[in-house]
Backbone as CSV, one residue per row, in Angstrom:
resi,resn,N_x,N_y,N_z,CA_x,CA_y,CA_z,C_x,C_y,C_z
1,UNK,1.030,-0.867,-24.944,1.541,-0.572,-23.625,0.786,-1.373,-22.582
2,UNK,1.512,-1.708,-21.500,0.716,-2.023,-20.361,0.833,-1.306,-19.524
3,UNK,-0.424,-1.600,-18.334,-1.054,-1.272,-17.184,-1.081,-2.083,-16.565
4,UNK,-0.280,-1.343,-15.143,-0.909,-2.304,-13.661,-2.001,-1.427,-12.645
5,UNK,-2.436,-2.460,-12.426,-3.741,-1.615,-11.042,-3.052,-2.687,-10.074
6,UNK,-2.825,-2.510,-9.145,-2.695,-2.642,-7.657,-3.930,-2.702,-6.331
7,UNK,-4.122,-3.910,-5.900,-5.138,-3.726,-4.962,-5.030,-4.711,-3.720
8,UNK,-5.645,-4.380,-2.607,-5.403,-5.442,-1.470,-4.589,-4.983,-0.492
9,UNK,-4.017,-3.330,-0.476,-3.412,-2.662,0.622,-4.130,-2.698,1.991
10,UNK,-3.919,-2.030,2.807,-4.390,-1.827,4.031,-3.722,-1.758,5.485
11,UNK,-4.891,-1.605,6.518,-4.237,-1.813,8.099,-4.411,-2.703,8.610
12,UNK,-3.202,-3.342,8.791,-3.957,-4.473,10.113,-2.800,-4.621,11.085
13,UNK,-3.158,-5.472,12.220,-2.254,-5.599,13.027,-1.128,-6.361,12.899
14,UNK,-0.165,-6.960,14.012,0.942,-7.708,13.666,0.133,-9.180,14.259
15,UNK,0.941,-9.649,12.713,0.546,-11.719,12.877,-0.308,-11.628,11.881
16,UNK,-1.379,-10.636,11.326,-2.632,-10.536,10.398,-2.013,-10.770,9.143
17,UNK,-3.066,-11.191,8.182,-2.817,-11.318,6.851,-3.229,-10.283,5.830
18,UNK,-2.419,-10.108,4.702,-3.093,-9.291,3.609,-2.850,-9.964,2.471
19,UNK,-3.534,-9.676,1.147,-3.216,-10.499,-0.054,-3.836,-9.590,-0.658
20,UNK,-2.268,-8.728,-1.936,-2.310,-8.006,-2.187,-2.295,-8.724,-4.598
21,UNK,-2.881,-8.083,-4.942,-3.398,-8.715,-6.583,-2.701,-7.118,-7.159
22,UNK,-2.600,-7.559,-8.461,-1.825,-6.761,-9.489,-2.250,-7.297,-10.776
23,UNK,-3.260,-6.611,-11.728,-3.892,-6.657,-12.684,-3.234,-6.220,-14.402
24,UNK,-2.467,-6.744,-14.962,-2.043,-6.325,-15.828,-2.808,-6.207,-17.286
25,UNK,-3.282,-5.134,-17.772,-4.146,-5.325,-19.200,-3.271,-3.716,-20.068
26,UNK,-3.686,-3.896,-21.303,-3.478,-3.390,-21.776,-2.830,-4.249,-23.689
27,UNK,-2.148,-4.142,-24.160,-2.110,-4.337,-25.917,-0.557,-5.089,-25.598
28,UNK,-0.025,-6.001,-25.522,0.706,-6.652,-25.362,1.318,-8.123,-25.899
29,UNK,2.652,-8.504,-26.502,2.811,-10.084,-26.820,2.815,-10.701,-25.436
30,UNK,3.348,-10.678,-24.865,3.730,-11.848,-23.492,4.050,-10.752,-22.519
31,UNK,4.040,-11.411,-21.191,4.312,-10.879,-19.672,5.563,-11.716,-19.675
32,UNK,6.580,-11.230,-18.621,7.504,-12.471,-18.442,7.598,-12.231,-16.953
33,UNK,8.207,-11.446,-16.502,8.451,-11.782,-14.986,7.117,-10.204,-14.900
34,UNK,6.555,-11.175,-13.415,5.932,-10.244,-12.615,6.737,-9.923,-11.314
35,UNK,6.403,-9.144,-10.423,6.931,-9.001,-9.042,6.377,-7.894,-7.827
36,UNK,7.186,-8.123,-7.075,6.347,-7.391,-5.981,7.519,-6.706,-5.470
37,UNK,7.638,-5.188,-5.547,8.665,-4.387,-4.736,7.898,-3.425,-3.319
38,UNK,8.731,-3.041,-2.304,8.442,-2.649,-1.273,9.323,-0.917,-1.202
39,UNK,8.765,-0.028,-0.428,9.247,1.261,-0.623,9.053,2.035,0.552
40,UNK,10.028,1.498,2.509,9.344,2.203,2.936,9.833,4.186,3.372
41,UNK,9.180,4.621,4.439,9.865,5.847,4.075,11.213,6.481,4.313
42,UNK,12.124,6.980,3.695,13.746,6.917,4.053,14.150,6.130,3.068
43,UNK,13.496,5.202,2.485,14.174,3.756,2.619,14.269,3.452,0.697
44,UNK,15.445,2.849,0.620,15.277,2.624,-1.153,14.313,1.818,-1.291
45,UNK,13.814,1.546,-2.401,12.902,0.232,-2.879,13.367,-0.726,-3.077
46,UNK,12.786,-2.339,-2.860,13.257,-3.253,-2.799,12.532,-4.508,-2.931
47,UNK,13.183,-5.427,-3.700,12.841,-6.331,-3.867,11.851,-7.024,-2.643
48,UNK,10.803,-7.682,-3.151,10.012,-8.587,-2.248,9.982,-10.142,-2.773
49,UNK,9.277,-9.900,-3.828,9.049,-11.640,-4.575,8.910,-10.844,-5.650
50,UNK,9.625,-12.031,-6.660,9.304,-12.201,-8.227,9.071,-13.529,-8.487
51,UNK,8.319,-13.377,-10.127,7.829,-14.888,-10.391,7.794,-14.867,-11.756
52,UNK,8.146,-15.671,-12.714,8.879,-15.542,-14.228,7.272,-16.529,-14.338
53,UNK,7.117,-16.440,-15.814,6.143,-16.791,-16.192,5.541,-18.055,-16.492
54,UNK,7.157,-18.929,-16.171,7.038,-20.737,-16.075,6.867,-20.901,-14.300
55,UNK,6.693,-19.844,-13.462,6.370,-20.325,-12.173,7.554,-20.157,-11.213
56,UNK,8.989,-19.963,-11.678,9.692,-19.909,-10.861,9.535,-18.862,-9.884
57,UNK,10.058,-18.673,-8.215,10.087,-17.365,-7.743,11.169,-17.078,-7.052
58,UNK,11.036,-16.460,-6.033,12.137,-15.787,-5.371,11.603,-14.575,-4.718
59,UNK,12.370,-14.885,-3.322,12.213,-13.693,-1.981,13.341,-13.137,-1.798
60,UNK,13.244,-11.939,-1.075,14.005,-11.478,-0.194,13.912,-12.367,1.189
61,UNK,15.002,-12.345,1.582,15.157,-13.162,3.064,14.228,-12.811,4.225
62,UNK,14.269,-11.793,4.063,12.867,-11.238,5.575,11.672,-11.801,5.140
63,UNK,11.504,-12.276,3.989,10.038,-12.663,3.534,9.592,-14.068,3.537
64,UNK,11.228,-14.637,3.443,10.574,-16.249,3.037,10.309,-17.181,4.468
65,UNK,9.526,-17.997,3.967,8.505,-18.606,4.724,6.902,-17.571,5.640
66,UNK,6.734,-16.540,4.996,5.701,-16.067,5.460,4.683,-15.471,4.477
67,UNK,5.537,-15.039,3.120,5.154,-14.217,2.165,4.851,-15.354,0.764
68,UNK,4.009,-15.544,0.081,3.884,-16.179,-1.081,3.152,-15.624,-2.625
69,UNK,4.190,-15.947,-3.115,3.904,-14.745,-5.024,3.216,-15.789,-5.227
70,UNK,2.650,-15.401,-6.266,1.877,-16.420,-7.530,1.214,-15.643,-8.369
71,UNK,0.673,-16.378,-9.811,0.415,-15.622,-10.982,-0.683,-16.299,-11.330
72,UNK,-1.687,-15.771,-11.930,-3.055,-16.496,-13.083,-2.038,-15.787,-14.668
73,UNK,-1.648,-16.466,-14.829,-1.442,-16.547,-16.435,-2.524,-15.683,-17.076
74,UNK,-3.469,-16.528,-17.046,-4.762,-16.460,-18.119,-5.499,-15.186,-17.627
75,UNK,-5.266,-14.663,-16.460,-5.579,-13.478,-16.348,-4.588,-11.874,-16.003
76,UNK,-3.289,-12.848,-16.348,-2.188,-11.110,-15.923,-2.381,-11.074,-14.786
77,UNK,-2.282,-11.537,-13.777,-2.749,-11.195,-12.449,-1.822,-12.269,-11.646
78,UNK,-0.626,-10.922,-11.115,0.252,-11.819,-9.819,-0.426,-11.037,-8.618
79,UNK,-0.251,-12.370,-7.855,-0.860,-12.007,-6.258,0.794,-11.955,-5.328
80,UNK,0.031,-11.694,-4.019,1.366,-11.715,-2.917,0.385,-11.577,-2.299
81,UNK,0.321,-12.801,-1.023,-0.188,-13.522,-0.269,0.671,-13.101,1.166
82,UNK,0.651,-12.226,1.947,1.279,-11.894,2.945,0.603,-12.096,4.666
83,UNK,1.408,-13.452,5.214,1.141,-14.148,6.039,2.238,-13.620,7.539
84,UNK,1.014,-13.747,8.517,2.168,-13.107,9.850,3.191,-12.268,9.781
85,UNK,2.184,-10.787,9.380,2.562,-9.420,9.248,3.496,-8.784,10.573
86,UNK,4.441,-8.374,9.612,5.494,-7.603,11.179,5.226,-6.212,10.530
87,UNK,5.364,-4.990,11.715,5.303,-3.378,11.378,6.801,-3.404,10.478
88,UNK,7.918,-3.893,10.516,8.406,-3.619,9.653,8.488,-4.124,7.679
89,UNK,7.038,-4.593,8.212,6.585,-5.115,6.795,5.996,-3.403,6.052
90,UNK,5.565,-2.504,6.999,5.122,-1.670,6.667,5.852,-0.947,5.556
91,UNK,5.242,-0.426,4.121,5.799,0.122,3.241,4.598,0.674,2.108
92,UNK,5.079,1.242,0.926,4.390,1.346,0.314,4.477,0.076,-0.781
93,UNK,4.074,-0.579,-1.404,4.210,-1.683,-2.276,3.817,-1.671,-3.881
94,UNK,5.013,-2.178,-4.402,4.790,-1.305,-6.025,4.555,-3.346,-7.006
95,UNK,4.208,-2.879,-7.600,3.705,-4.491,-8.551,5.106,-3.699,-9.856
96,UNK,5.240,-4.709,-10.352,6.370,-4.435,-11.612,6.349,-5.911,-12.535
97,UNK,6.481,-5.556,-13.867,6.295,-6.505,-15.211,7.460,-6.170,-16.115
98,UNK,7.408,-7.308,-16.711,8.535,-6.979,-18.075,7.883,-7.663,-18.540
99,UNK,7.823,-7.221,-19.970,6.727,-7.589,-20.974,7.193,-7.033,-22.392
100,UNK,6.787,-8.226,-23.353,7.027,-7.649,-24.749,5.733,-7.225,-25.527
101,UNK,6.291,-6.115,-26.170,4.559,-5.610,-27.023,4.736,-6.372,-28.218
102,UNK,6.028,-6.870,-29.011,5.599,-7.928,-30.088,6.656,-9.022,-29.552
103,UNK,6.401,-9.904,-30.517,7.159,-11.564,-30.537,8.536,-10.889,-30.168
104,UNK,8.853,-10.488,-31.389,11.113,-10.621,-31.535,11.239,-9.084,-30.496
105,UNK,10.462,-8.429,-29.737,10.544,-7.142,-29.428,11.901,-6.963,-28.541
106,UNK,12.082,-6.006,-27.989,13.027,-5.932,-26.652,12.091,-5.995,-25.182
107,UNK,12.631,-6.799,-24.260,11.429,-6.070,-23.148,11.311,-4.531,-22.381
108,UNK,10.653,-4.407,-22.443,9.972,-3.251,-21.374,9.637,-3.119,-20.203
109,UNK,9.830,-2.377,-19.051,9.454,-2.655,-17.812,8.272,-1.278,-17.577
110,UNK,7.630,-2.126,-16.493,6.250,-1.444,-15.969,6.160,-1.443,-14.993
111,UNK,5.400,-0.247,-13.980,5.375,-0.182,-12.626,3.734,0.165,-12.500
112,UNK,3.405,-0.343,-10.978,1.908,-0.049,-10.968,1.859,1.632,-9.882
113,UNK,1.385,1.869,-9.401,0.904,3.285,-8.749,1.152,2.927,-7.500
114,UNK,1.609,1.758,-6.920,1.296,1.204,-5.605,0.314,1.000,-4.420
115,UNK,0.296,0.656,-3.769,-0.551,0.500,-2.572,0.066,0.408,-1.457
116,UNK,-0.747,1.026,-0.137,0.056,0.610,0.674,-0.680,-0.127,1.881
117,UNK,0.570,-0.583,2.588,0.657,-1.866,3.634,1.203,-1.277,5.578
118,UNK,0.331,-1.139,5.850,0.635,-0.433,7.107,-0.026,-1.678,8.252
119,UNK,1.169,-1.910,8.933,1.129,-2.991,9.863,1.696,-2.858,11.678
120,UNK,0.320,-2.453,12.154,0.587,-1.704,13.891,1.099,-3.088,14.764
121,UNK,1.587,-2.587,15.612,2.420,-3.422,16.496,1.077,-3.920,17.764
């Protein structure tokens, strides 16, 4: 099974930066897509950035050009790099994996505990 830990939440103001890491360990064949979902209150959860394990990614539109995913391979560990913070960035923020526990397996999906991202005007 895997595990995510989540870290790099916090307060800051609007325009400020946060850069938020997602630690994946646990008994596993491969990671394939990592990602970053958002959850605020009222509000369904939702896509932020994902990033497949050859590097490709992908935003939601409110995000691109301010927000940037990326992954250490060699350590399970996707980041989200969040640049010129708006309050409606504010949410709770969940890390998510699909991952196989053997070679020919089916994948599996994983969620971390979240963190959250609170951003004052």
């Amino acid at each position: 099974q895997v595990q995510l830990v989540e870290s790099g939440g916090g307060l800051v103001q609007a325009g400020e930066s946060l850069r938020l890491s997602c630690a994946a360990s646990g008994s596993f064949f491969s990671i394939n897509r990592m990602g970053w979902y958002r959850q605020a209150p009222g509000n369904q959860r939702e896509l932020v950035a994902v990033i497949t394990s050859g590097g490709t990614t992908n935003y939601t539109d409110s995000v691109k050009g301010r927000f940037v995913i990326s992954r250490d391979n060699a350590k399970n560990t996707v980041y989200l790099q969040m640049n010129s913070l708006k309050p409606e960035d504010t949410a709770g923020y969940y890390c998510n994996s699909r991952y196989q526990l053997r070679r020919w397996s089916r994948y599996l999906e994983v969620w971390g505990q979240g963190t959250l991202v609170t951003v004052s005007s």
